[in-house]
Coordinates of C-alpha atoms and ligand atoms in Angstrom, one line a residue:
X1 CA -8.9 15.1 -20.0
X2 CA -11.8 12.7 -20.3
X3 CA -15.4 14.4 -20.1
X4 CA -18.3 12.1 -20.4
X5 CA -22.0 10.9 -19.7
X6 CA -22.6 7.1 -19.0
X7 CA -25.7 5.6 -18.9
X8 CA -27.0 2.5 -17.8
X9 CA -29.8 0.2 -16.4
X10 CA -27.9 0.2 -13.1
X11 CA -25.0 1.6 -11.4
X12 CA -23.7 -0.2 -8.2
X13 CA -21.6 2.4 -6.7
X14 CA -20.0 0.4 -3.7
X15 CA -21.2 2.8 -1.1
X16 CA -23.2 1.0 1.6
X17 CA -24.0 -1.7 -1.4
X18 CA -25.7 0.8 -3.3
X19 CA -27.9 -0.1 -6.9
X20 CA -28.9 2.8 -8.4
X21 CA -31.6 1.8 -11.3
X22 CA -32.0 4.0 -14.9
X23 CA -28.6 5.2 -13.3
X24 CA -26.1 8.3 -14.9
X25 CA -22.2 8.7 -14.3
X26 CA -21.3 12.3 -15.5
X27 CA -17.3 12.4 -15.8
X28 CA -15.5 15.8 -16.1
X29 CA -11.6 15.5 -16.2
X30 CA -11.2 11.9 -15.8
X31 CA -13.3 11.9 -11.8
X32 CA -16.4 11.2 -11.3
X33 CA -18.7 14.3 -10.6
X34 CA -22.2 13.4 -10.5
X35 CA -23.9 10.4 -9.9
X36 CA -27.7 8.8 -9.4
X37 CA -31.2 8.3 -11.5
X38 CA -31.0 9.4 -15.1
X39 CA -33.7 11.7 -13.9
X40 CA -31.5 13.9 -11.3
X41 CA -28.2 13.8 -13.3
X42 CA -29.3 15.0 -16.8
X43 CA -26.6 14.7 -19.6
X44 CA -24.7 17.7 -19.9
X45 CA -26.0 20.6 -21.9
X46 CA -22.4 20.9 -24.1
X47 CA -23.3 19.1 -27.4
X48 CA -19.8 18.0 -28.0
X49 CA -19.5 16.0 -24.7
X50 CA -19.6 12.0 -25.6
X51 CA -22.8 10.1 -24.0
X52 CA -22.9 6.6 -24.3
X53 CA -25.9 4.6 -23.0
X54 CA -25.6 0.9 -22.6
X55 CA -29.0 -0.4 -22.4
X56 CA -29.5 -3.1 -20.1
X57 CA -26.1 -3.3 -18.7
X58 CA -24.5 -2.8 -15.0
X59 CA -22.1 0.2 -14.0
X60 CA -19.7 -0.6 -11.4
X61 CA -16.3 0.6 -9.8
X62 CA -13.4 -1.2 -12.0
X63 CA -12.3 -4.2 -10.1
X64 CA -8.9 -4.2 -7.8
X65 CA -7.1 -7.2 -7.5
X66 CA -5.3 -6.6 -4.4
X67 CA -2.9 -10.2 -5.1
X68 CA -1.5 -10.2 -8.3
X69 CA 2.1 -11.3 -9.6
X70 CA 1.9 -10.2 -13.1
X71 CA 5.3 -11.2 -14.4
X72 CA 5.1 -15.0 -13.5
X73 CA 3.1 -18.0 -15.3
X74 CA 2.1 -21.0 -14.1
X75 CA 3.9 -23.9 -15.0
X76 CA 7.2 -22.0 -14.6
X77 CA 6.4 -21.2 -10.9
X78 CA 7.5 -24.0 -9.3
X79 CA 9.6 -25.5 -7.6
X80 CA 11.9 -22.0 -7.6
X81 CA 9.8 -19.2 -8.5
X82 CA 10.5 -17.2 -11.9
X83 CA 14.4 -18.9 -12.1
X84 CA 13.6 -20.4 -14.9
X85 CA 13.2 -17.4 -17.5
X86 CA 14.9 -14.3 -18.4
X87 CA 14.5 -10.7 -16.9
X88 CA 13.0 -9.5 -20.5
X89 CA 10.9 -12.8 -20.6
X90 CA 9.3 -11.7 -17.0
X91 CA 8.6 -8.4 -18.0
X92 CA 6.9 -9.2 -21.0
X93 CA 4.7 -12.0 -19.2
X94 CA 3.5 -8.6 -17.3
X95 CA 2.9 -6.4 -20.4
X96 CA 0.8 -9.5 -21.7
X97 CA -0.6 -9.6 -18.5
X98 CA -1.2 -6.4 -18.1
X99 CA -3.3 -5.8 -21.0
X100 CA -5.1 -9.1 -19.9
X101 CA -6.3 -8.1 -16.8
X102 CA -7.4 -4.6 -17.4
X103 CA -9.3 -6.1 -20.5
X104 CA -11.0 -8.4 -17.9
X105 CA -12.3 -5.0 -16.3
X106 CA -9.4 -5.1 -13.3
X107 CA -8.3 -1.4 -13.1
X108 CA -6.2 -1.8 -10.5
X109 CA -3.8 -4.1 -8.8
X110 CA -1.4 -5.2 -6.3
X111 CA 2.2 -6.6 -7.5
X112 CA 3.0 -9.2 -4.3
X113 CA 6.4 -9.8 -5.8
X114 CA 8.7 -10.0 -8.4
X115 CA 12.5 -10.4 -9.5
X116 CA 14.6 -7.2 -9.6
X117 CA 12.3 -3.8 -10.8
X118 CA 10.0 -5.6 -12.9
X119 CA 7.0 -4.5 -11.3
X120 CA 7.9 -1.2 -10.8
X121 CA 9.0 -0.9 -14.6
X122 CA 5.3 -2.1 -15.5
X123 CA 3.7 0.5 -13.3
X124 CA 5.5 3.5 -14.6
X125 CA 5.6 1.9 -18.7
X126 CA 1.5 1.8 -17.9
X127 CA 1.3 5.7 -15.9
X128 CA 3.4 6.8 -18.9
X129 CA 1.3 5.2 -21.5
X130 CA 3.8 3.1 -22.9
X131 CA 1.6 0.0 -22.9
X132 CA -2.0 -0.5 -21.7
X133 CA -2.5 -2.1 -18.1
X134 CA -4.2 -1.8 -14.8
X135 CA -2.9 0.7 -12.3
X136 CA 0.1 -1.1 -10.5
X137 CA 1.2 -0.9 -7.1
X138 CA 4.6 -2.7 -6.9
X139 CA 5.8 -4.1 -3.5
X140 CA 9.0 -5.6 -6.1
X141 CA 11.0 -8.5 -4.3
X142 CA 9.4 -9.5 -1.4
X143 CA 11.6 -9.3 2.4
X144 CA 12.3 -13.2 3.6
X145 CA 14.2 -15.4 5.3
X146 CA 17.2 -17.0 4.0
X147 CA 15.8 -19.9 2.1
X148 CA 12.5 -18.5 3.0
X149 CA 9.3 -18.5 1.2
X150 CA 10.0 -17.2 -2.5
X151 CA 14.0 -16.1 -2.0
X152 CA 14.9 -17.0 -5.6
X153 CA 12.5 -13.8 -6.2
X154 CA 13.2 -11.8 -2.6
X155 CA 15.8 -10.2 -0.3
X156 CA 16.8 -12.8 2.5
X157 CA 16.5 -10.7 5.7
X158 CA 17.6 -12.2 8.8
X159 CA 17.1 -10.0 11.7
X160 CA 16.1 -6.7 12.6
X161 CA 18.6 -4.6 11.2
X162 CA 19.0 -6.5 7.9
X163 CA 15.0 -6.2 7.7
X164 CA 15.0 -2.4 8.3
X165 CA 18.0 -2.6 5.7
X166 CA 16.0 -4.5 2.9
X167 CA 12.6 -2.1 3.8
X168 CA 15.2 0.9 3.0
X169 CA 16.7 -0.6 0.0
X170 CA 12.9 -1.4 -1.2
X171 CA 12.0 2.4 -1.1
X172 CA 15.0 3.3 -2.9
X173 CA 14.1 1.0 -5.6
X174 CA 10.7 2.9 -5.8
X175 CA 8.4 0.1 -4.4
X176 CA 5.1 1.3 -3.0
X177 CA 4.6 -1.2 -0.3
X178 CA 6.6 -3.7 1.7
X179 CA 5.9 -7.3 1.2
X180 CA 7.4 -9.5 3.7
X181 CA 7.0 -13.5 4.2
X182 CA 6.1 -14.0 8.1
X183 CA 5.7 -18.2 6.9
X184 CA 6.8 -20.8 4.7
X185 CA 4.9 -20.9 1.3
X186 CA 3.5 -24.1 -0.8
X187 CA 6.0 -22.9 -3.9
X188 CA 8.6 -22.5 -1.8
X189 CA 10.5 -26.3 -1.0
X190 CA 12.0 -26.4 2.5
X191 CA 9.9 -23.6 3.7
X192 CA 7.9 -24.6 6.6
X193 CA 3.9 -23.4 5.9
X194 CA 2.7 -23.8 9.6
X195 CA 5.9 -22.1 11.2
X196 CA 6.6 -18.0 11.2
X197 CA 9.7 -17.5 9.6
X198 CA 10.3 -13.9 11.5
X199 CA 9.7 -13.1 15.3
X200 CA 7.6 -10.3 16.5
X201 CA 10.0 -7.6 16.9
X202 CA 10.9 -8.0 13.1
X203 CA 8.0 -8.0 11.9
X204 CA 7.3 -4.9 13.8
X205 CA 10.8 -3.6 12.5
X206 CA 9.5 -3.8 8.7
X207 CA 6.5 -1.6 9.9
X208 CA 8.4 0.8 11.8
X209 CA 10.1 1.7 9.1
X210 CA 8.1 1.1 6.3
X211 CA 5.3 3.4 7.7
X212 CA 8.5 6.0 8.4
X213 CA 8.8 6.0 4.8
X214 CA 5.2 6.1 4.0
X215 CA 4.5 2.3 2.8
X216 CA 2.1 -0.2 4.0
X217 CA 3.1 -3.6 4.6
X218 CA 1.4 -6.7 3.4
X219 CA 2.4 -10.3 4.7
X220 CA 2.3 -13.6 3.6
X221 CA 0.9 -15.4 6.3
X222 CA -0.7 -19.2 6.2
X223 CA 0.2 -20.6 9.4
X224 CA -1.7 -19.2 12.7
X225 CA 1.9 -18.7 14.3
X226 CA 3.0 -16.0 11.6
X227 CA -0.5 -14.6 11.2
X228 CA -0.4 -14.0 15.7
X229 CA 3.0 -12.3 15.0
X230 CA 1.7 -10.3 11.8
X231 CA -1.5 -9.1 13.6
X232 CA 1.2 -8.4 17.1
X233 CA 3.3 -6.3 14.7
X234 CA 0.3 -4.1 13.1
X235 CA 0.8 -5.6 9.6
X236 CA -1.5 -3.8 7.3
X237 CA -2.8 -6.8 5.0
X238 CA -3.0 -10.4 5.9
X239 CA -2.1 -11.8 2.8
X240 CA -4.1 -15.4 2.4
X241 CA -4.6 -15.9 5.9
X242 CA -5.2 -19.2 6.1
X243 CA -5.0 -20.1 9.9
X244 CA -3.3 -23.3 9.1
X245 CA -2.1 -24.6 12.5
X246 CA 2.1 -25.9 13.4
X247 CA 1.7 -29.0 10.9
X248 CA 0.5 -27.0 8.2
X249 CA -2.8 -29.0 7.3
X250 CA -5.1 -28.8 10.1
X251 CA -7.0 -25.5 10.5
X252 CA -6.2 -23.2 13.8
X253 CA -8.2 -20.5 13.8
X254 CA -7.5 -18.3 16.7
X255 CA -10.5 -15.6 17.4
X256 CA -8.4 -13.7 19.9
X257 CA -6.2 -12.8 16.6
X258 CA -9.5 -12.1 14.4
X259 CA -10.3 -9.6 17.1
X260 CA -6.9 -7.5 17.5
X261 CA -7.2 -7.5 13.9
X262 CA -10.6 -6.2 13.8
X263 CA -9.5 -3.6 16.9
X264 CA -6.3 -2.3 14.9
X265 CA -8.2 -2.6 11.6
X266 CA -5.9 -5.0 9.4
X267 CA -7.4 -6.4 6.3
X268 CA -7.2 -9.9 5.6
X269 CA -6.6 -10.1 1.6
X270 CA -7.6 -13.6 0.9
X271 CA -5.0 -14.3 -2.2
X272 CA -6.4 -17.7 -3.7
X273 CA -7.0 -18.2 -7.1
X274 CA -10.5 -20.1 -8.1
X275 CA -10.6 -23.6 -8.6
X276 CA -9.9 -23.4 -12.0
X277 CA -10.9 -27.1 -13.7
X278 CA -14.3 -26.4 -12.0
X279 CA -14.7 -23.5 -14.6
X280 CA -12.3 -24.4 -17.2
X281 CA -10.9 -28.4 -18.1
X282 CA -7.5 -27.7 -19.3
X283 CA -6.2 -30.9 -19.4
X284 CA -2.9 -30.4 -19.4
X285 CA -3.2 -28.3 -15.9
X286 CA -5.7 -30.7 -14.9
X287 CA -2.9 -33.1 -14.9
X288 CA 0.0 -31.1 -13.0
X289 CA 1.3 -31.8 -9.3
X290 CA -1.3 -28.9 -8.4
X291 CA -4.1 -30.4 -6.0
X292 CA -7.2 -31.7 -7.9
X293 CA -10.1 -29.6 -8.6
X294 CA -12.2 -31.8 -5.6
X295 CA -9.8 -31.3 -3.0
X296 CA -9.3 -28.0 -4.1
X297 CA -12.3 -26.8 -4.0
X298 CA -13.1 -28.9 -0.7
X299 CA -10.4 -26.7 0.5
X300 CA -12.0 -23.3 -0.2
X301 CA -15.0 -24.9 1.0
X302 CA -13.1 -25.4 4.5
X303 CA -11.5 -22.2 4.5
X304 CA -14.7 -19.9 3.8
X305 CA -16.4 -20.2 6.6
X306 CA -13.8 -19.0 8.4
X307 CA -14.0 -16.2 6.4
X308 CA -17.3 -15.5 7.3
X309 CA -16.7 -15.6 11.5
X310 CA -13.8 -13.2 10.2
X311 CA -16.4 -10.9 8.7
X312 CA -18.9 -11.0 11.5
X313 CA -15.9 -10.5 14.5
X314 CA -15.4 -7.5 12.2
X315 CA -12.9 -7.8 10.5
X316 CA -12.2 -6.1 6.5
X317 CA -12.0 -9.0 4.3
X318 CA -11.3 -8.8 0.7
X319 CA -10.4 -11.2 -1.7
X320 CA -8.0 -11.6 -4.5
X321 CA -6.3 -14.3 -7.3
X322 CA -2.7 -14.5 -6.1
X323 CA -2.5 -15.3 -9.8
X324 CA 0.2 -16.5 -11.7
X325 CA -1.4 -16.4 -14.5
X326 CA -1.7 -18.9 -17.3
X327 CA -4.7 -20.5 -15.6
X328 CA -7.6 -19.2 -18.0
X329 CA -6.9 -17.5 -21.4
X330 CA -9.0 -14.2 -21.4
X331 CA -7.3 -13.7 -17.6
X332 CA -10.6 -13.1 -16.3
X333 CA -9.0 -14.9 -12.7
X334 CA -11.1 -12.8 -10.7
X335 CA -14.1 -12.5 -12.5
X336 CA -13.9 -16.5 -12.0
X337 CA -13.6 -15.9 -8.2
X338 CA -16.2 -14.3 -7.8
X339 CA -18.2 -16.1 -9.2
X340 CA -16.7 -19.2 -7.2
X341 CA -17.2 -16.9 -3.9
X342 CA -21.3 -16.7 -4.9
X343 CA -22.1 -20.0 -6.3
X344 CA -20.2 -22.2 -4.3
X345 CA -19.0 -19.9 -0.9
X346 CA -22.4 -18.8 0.4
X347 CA -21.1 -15.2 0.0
X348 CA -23.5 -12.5 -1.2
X349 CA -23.4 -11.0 -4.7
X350 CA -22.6 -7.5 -4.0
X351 CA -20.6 -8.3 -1.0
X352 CA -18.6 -10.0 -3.1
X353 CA -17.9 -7.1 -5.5
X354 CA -17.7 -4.7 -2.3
X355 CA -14.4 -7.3 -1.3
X356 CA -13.1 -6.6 -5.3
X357 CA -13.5 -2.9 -5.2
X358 CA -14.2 -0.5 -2.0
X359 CA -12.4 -2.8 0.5
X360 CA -9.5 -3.6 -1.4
X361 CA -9.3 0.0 -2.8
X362 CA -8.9 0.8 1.4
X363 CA -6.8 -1.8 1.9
X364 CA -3.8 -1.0 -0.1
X365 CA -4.1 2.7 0.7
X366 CA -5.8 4.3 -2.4
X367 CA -9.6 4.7 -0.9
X368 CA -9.8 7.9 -1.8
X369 CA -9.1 7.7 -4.9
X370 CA -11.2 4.5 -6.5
X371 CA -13.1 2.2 -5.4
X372 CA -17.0 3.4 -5.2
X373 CA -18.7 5.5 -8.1
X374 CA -19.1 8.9 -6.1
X375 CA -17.8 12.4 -6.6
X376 CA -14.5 13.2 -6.6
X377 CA -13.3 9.1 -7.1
X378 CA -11.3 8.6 -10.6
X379 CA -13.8 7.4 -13.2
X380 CA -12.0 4.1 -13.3
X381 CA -15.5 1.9 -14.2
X382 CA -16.4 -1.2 -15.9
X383 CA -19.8 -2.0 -17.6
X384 CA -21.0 -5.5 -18.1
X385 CA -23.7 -7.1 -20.2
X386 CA -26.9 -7.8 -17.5
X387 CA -27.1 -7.7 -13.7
X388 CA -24.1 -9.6 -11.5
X389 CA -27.1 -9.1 -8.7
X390 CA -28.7 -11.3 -10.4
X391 CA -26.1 -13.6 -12.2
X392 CA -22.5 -13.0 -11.1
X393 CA -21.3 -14.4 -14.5
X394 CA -22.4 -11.2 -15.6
X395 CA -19.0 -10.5 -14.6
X396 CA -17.8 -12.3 -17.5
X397 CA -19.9 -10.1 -19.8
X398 CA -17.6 -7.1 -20.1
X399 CA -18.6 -4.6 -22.4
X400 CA -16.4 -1.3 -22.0
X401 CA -13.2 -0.4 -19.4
X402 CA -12.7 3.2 -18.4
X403 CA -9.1 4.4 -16.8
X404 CA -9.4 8.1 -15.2
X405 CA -13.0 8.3 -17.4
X406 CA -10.7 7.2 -20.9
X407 CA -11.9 4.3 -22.6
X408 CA -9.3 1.7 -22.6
X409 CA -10.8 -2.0 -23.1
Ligands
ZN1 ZN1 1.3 -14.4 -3.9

């Protein structure tokens, strides 16, 4: 497997927001092994091991995506998610995508739903080595209502036993966490976005049994009402969390919930994808039924701060693209929320890439395994041109992706 000895002007290595400067990653077997100044981790004395030193560059954990849906595009999302193309069209919107993201230096991420096994065929084709992608964990159709959020691409799942029924079926299809829909969803016509679709007790059903079987959950959850239930039924990620109150619009936050989240230690994934005309004028999206780049990012702008009081009451927070992609070419979604969260959210440089790499890597169950640049983590690292401190469109800048210490973008 992969041996090798990185250098760089800096290394962030996502423990307690750590920069490490004149910084050296020594890889042996595809995990990291030794990290710290150039100074204290000498290159290895074996001639034949590779050393690459990139100069004035920044070494950092790959990035995790923790909201991804790989197989659908935007454009084709709506009204009905994904019924207008084939099963062979989906699945090669996620090989594209695939290759897309990881380029963009995302090693890792989160499938929140899609038709059938797509996902799970993507995360074994990329494990295998039968096309190059992120590391994929696939949660496959999501568990709704009937007419719920996103049925055309879910199991409809109306009451306790038909929940534990569709968790069960999930498994057996090889999923690796449960996504359910506890509201009503913007794609989604006829759902209702303020209202929970599910009670308490099934929601705590699809835990039950989806911890049984060694799976965490993640929920959709915009309106307070679903997000109270969620938190009630020990839901592992808060997907979007939007604390939108009964009519859908106005904003309910509820600090009781925020603090039996923080208590049981649920993650709120905020899945929204960055304002994208604010970074990118693509006319033709520009013009779609999609909300306006102003009110969209007014929006954000809205929701952050609650975001914040969510941080300070405690809570894990991290955030991801809930992409469909399409949105910018070089799929570099998250790189361009990030950079929204810095320049327009008042959030911190390297908090924000602590909430795209150790929180997330926690959040969907994998924190030992990647996430921070320390020994014994999978040398799954990205190296960018200059210093994100400094200028978070660094991010953009990516100069080399490494999978398990293998060089892959
Ligand atoms: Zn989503």
């Amino acid at each position: 497997m992969s041996t090798l000895y990185l250098r760089a002007a800096r290394v962030l290595t996502g423990v307690d927001n750590g920069v490490i400067k004149d910084a050296a990653v020594q890889v042996d077997d595809g995990r990291i092994v030794a990290v710290g100044p150039a100074a204290q981790v000498p290159p290895p004395a074996d001639p034949s091991v590779p050393q690459v030193d990139y100069g004035d560059a920044t070494l950092l954990p790959g990035l995790i995506d923790a909201h991804v849906h790989l197989t659908l595009r935007r454009g084709l999302d709506t009204p009905l998610p994904a019924v207008p193309v084939t099963d062979e069209r989906a699945l090669l919107q996620g090989v594209e995508a695939a290759r897309g993201v990881l380029a963009a230096g995302v090693t890792t991420v989160r499938d929140c739903a899609a038709r059938g096994h797509h996902a799970q065929e993507l995360r074994d084709a990329v494990e295998d080595g039968i096309i190059t992608g992120p590391h994929i964990l696939a949660s496959g159709p999501p568990i709704t209502t009937t007419a719920g959020h996103i049925w055309p691409l879910g199991y409809e799942a109306d009451s306790v036993t038909e929940v534990r029924r569709a968790v069960r079926r999930l498994v057996k299809e090889g999923v690796d966490f449960i996504k359910v829909c506890a509201t009503g969803g913007r794609g989604t016509p006829g759902s209702v976005i303020g209202r929970a679709q599910y009670s308490t007790e099934e929601l705590r059903a699809v835990v039950e049994d989806a911890h049984r079987l060694g799976r965490h959950v993640a929920t959709h959850a915009l309106g307070t009402e679903g997000i109270r239930r969620a938190v009630e039924a020990g839901i592992d990620t808060i997907e979007h969390c939007a604390w939108l109150g009964l009519d859908g619009e106005t904003l309910a936050f509820d600090e009781a919930v925020v603090e039996s989240m923080a208590t049981q230690g649920l993650v709120a994934s905020i899945a929204a994808g960055p304002p994208w005309e604010v970074f990118h004028q693509d006319k033709e999206l520009a013009g779609s039924s999609r909300p306006t780049t102003v009110a969209r990012l007014e929006t954000m702008k809205e929701r952050w701060p609650l975001v914040h009081r969510m941080r300070e009451l405690g809570v894990q927070v991290c955030f991801a693209t809930d992409s469909v992609y399409g949105m910018f070419e070089d799929f570099h979604d998250l790189s361009y929320l990030a950079q929204a969260l810095v320049e327009y959210g008042d959030f911190p440089p390297l908090d924000v890439i602590e909430m795209l790499t150790a929180v997330p890597a926690q959040a969907i169950g994998w924190g030992d395994r990647i996430g921070t640049i320390e020994p014994g983590k999978l040398a799954d690292l990205l190296v960018v041109k200059g210093n994100p401190i400094e200028d978070i469109q660094a991010l953009h800048a990516v100069t080399a992706v490494y999978q398990a210490g293998a060089l892959v973008a």
